[in-house]
Coordinates of C-alpha atoms and ligand atoms in Angstrom, one line a residue:
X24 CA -17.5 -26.5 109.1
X25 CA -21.1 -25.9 109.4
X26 CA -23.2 -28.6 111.3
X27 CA -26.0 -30.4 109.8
X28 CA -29.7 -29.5 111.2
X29 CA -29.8 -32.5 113.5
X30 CA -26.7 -32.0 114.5
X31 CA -27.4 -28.3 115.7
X32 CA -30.7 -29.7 117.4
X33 CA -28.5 -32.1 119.6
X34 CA -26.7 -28.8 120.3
X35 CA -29.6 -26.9 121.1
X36 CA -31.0 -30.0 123.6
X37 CA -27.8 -30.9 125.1
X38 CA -26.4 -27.0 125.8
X39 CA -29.5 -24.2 125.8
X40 CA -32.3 -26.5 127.7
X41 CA -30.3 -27.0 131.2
X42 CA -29.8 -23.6 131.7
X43 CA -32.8 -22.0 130.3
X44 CA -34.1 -24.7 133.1
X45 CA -32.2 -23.8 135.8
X46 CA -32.9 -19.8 135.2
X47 CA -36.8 -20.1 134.9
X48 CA -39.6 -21.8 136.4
X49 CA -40.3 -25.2 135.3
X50 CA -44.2 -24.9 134.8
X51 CA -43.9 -21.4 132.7
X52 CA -44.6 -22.1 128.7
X53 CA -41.1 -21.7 127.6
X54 CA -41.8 -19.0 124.6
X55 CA -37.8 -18.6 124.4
X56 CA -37.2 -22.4 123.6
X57 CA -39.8 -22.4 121.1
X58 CA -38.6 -19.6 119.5
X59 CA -34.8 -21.2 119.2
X60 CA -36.6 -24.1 117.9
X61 CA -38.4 -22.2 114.9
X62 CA -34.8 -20.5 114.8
X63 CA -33.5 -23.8 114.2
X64 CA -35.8 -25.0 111.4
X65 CA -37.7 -27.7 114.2
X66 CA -41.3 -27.3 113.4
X67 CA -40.0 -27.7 109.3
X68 CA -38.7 -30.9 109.4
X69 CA -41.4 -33.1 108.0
X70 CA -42.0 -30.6 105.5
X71 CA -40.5 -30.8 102.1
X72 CA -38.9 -27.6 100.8
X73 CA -41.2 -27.2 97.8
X74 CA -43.8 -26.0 101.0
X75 CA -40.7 -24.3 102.9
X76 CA -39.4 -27.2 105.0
X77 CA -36.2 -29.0 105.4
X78 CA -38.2 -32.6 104.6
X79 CA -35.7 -34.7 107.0
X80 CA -35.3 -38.3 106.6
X81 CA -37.9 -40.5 108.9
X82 CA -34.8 -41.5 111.1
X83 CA -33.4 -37.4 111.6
X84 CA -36.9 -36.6 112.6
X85 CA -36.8 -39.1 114.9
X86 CA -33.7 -37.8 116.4
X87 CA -35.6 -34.9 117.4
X88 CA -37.7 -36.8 119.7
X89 CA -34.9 -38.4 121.1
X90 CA -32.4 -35.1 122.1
X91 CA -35.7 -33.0 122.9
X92 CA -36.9 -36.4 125.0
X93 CA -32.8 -36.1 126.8
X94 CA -33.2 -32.4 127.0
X95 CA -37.1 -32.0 128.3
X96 CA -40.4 -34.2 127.6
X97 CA -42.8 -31.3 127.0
X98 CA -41.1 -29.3 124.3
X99 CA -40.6 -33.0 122.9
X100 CA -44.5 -33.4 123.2
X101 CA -45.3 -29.4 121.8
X102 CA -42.7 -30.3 118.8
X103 CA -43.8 -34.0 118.2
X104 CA -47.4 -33.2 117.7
X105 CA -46.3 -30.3 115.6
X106 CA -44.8 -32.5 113.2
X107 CA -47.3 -35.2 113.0
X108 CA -49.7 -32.2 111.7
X109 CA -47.1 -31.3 109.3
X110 CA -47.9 -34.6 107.8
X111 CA -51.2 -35.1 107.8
X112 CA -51.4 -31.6 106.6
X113 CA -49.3 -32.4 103.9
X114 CA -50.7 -36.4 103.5
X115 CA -54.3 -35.2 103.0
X116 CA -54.7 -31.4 102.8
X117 CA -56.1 -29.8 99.7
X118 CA -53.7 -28.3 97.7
X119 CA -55.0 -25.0 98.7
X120 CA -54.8 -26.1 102.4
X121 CA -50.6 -27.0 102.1
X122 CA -50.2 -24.0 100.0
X123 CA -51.9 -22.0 102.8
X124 CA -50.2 -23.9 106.1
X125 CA -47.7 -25.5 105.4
X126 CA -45.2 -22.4 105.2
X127 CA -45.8 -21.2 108.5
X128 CA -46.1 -24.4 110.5
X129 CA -42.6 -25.2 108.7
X130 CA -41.3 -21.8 110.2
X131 CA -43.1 -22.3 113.6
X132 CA -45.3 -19.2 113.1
X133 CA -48.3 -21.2 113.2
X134 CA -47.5 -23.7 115.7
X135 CA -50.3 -26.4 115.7
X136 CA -52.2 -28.3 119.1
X137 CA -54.3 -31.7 118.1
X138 CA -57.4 -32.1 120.1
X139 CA -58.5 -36.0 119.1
X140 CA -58.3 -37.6 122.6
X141 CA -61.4 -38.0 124.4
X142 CA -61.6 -40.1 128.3
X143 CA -61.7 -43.9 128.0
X144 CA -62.1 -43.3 123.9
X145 CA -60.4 -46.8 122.2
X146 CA -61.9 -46.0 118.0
X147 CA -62.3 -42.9 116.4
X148 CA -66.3 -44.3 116.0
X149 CA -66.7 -43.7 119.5
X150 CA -65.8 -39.6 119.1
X151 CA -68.6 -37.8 121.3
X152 CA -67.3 -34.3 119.4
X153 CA -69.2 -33.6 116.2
X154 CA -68.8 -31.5 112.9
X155 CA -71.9 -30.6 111.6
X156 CA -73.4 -28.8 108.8
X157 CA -76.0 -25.9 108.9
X158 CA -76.2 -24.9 105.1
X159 CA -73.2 -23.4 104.0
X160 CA -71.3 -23.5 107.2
X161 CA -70.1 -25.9 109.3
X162 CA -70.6 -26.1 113.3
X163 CA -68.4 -27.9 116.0
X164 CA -69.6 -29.1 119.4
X165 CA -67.5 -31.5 121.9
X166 CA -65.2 -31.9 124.8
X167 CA -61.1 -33.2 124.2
X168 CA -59.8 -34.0 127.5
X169 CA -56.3 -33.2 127.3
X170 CA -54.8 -31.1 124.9
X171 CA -50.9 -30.4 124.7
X172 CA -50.3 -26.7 123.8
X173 CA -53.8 -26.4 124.4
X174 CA -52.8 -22.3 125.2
X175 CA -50.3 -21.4 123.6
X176 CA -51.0 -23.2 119.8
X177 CA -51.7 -21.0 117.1
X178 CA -54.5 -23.2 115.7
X179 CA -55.9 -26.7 116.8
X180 CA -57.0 -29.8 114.5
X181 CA -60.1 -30.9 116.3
X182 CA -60.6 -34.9 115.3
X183 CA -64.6 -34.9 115.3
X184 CA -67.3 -37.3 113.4
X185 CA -69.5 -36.7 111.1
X186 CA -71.8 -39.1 109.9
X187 CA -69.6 -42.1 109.5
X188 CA -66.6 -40.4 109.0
X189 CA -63.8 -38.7 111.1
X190 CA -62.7 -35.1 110.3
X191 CA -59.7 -32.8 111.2
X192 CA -61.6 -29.0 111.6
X193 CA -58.9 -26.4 111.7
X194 CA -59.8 -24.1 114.9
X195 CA -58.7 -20.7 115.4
X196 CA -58.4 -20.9 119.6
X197 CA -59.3 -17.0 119.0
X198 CA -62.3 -17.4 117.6
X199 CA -65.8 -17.7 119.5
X200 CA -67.3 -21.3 120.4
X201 CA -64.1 -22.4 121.8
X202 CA -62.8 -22.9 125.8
X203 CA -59.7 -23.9 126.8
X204 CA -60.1 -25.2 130.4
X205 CA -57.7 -24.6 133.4
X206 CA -54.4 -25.9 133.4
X207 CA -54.9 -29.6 134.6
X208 CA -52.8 -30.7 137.8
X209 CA -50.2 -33.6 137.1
X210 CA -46.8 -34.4 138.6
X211 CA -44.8 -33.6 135.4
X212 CA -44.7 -32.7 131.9
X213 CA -45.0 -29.1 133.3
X214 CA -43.7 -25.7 131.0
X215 CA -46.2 -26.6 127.9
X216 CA -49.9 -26.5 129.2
X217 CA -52.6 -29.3 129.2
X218 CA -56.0 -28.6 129.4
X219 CA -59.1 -29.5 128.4
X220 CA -60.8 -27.9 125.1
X221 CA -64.7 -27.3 125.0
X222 CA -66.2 -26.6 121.7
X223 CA -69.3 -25.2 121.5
X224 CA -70.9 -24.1 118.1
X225 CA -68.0 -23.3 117.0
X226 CA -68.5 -22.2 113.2
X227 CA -65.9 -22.9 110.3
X228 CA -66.0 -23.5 106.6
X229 CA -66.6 -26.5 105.7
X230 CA -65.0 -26.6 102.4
X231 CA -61.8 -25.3 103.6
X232 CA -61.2 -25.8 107.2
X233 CA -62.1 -29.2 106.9
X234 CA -58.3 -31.2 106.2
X235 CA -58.8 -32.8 102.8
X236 CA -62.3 -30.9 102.3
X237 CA -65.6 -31.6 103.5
X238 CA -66.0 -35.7 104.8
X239 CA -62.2 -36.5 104.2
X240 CA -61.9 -39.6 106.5
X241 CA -59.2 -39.9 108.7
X242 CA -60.3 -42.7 110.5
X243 CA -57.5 -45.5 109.0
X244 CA -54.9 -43.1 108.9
X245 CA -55.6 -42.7 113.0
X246 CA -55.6 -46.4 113.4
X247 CA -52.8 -46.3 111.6
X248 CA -50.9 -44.1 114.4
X249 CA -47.1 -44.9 114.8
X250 CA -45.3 -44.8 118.2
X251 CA -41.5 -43.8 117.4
X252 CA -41.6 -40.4 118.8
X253 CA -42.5 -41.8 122.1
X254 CA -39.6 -44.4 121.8
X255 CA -37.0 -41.6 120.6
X256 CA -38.2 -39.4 124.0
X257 CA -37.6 -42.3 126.4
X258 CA -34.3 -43.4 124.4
X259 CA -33.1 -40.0 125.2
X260 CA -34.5 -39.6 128.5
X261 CA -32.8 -42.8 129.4
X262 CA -29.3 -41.6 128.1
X263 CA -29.7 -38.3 130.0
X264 CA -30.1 -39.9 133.4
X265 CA -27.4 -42.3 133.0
X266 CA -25.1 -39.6 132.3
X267 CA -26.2 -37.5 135.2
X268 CA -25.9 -40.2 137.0
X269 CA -22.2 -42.0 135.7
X270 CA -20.8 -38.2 136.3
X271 CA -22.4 -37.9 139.6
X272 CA -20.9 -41.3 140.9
X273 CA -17.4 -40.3 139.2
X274 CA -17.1 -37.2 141.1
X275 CA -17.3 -39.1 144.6
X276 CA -16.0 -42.4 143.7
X277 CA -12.2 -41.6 145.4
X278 CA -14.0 -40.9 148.6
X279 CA -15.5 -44.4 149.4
X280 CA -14.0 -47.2 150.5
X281 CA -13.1 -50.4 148.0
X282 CA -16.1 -52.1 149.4
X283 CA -18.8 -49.2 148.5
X284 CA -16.8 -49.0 145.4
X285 CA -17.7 -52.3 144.5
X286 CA -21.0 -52.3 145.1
X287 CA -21.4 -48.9 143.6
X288 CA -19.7 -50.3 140.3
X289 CA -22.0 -53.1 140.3
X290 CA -25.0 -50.9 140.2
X291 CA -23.9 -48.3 137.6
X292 CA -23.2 -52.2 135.5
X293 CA -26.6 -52.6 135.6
X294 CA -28.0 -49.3 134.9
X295 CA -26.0 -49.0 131.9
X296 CA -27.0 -52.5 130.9
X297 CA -30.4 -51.6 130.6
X298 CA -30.3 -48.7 129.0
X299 CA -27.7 -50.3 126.6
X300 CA -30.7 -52.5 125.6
X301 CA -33.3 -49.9 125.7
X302 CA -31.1 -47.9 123.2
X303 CA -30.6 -51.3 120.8
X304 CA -34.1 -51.4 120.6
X305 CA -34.8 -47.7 119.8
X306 CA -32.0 -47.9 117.3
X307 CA -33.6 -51.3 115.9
X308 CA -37.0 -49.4 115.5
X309 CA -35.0 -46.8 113.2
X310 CA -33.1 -49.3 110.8
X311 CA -35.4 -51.8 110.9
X312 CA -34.1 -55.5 109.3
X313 CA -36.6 -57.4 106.9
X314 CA -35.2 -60.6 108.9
X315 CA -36.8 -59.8 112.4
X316 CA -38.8 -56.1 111.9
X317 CA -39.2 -53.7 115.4
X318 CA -42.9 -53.0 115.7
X319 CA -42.6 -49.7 117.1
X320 CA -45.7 -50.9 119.1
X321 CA -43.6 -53.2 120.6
X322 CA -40.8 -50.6 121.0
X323 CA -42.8 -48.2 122.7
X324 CA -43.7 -50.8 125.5
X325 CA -40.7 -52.0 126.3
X326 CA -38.1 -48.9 125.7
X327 CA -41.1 -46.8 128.3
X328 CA -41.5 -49.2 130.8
X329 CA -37.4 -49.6 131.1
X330 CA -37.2 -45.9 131.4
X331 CA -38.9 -46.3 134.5
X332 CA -36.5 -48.5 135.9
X333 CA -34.0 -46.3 134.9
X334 CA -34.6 -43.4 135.9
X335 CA -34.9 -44.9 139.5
X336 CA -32.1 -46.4 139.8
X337 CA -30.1 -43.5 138.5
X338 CA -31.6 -41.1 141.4
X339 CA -30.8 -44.1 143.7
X340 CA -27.5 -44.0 142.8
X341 CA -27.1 -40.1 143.1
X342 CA -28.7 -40.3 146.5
X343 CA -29.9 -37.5 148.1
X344 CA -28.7 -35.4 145.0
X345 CA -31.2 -37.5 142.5
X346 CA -33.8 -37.0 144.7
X347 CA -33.4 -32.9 145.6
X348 CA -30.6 -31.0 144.1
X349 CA -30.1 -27.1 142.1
X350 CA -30.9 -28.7 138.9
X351 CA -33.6 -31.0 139.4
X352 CA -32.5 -33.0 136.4
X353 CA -33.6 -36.4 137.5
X354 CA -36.7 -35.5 139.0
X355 CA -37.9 -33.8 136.4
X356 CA -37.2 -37.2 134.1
X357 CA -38.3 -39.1 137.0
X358 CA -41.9 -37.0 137.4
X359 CA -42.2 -37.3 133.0
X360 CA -41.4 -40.5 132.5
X361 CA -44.8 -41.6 134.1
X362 CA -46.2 -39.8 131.4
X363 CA -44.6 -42.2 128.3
X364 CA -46.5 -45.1 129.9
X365 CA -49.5 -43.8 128.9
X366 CA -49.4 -40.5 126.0
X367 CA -49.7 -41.9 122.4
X368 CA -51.6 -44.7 123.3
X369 CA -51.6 -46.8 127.2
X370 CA -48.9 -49.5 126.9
X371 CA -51.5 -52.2 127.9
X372 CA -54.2 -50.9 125.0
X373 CA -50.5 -51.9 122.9
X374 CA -50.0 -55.0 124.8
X375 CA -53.5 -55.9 123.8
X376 CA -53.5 -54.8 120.4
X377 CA -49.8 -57.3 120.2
X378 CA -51.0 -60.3 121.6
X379 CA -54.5 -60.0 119.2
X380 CA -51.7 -59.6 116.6
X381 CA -49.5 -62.6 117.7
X382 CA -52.5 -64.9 118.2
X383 CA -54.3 -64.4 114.9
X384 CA -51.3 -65.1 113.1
X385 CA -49.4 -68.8 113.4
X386 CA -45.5 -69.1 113.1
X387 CA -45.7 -69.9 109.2
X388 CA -47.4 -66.6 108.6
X389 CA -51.1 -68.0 108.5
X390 CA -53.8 -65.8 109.0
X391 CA -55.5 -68.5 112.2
X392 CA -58.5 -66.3 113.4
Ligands
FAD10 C1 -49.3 -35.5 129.3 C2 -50.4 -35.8 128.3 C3 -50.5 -35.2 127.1 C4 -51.5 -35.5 126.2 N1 -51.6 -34.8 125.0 C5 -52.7 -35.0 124.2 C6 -52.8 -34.2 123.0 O1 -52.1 -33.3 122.7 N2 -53.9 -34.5 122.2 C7 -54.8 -35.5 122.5 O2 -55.7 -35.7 121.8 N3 -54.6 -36.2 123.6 C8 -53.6 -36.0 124.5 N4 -53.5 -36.8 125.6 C9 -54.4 -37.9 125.9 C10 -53.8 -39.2 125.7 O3 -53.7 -39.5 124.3 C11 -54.6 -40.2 126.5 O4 -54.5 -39.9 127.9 C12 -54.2 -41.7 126.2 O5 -54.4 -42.0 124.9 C13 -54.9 -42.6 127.2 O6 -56.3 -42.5 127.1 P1 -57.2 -42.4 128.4 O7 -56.5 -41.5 129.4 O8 -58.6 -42.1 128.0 O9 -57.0 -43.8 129.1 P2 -58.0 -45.1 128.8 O10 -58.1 -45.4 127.4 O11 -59.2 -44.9 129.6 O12 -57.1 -46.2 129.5 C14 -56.8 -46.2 130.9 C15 -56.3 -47.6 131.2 O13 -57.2 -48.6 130.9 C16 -56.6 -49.8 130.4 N5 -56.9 -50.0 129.0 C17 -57.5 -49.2 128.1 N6 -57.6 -49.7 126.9 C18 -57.1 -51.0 127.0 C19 -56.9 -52.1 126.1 N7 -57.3 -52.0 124.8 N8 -56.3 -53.2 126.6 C20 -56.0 -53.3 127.9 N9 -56.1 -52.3 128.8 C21 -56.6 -51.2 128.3 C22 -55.1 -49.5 130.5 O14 -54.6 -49.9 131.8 C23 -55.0 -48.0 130.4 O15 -53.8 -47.4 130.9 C24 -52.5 -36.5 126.5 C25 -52.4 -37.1 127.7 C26 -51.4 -36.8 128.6 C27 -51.3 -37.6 129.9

């Protein structure tokens, strides 16, 4: 029987990542993966077929944030951001803009890099990068601090203001007024670059490289941002590691004595526990109850900071084998989980934005302040 697209992504993550891993360096842009990917219909997903996409269901797109999260974070991160551009493509694009992009971003032959975040930056009002016009054509100056994909992409949405409004310009990387900086040094989330992207006079038409046309405003729509995909990639990261980690301990379990037994038991218990938990609340965030609603928010603090934990205590449990071993598995989730706490927004700007949330509304549903 055929298997159904998510179904052959799990496939994909579970059976073609490890030992793609384990054959090439982890911090080489893994053109081969992204390839299978396109192969697979990945980067189509959140496209409807009348524009050439498979137009999965919110809760199969998740899924791919969650196998790609067990598999490995930065194609998660390449593919994730991919997606969201798929929809704001297709949310507030011209027609003549989804008729002209949204084919190829569905087949993954024009694979798309944002470029919005700027250091310390908390409202797209506060944007330093800025789309101007000079007569008929439009110019771009700024500096994004870390851009995933920032090499490789086909084409970059640059968030920038202008006047009072914030505007997604459609950059061709090829073309001059645009630097990518060097590859920045971090602990994990290695294989897909991040860099820094410098604009400077970049030139573009303002009619129709401008998403939605000239002075479209996307600033509620980026307050709006939702948080699943970053829940999905620590549900799954959090599932991979206690796997490694149960079939590590069952391997050697016949050679301790009852005692260590015990105590290893007791420990695998816990781990299991919490990612039991963690998964409940991913799976909560994906059928969501009227009763008692997930704010993915809320989610993607708790489900991020657990995975920490987690991953841990699984490489505790494997010993020296979680720490240094042929595969590298749990480091590698160990060194990119650091990364959740803070990609898609810092867990304490989402603590802050809850607890505004919590106070200025009483228990009967009163607005208080
Ligand atoms: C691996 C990686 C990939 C990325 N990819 C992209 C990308 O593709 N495109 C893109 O545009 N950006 C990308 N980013 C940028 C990312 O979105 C930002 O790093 C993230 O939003 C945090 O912003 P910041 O680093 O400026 O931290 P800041 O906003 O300066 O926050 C730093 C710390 O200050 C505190 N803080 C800040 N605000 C609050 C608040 N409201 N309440 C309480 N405490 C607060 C928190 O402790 C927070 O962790 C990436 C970053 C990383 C690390």
């Amino acid at each position: 029987m055929d298997s159904s697209g998510p179904d052959r992504i799990a496939h994909f993550a579970r059976h073609e990542i490890g030992p793609y891993l384990a054959a090439h360096p982890e911090d080489r842009y893994p053109r081969a993966l992204v390839q299978r990917l396109a192969e697979l219909g990945a980067f189509g997903v959140t496209v409807p077929p009348e524009h050439g996409g498979s137009g999965w269901s919110r809760s199969e797109v998740a899924c791919i944030g969650y196998e790609l999260g067990r598999g490995w974070q930065p194609l998660a991160g390449l593919v994730g951001t991919h997606l969201k551009l798929c929809r704001q493509v297709l949310e507030h694009g011209t027609p003549r803009q989804q008729q002209r992009w949204l084919a190829p971003m569905a087949r993954g032959e024009t694979v798309f890099a944002r470029a919005y975040h700027e250091q310390g930056l908390s409202h797209p009002a506060e944007l330093g990068t800025r789309a101007t016009r000079r007569g008929p054509v439009g110019v771009l100056h700024g500096r994004k601090s870390w851009v995933t994909n920032a090499r490789d992409a086909d084409r970059v949405l640059a968030i920038a203001r202008s006047g009072d409004a914030t505007v997604g310009v459609f950059v061709d990387p090829a073309r001059p007024g645009v630097t990518v900086g060097p590859e920045l040094p971090r602990p994990g989330m290695l294989g897909v670059s991040l860099a820094e992207i410098t604009f400077e006079g970049y030139e573009f038409d303002p009619e129709e490289e401008v998403l939605g046309g000239w002075g479209h405003d996307l600033t509620e729509p980026l307050l709006a941002h939702d948080v699943t995909s970053y829940v999905a990639r620590a549900a799954g990261s959090a599932d991979a590691v206690l796997d490694q980690a149960v079939r590590f301990v069952r391997e050697g379990l016949d050679r301790r004595t009852p005692e260590v037994r015990g105590a290893i038991r007791l420990r695998v218990g816990e781990l299991a526990t919490r990612v039991a938990v963690l998964r409940t609340v991913w799976q909560a965030l994906l059928t969501p109850s009227p009763d008692a609603p997930m704010p993915s928010d809320a989610a993607k603090v708790f489900c991020t900071t657990a995975l920490q934990d987690v991953v841990r205590e699984a490489a505790l449990l494997c010993g020296g084998a979680g720490y240094a071993a042929p595969d590298g598995t749990l480091g590698r989730h160990y060194r990119d989980a650091l990364a959740l706490l803070i990609i898609g927004a810092p867990n304490d700007a989402l603590l802050s934005r809850i607890g505004e949330r919590e106070l200025s509304v009483a228990r009967d549903g009163r607005q208080v302040y």
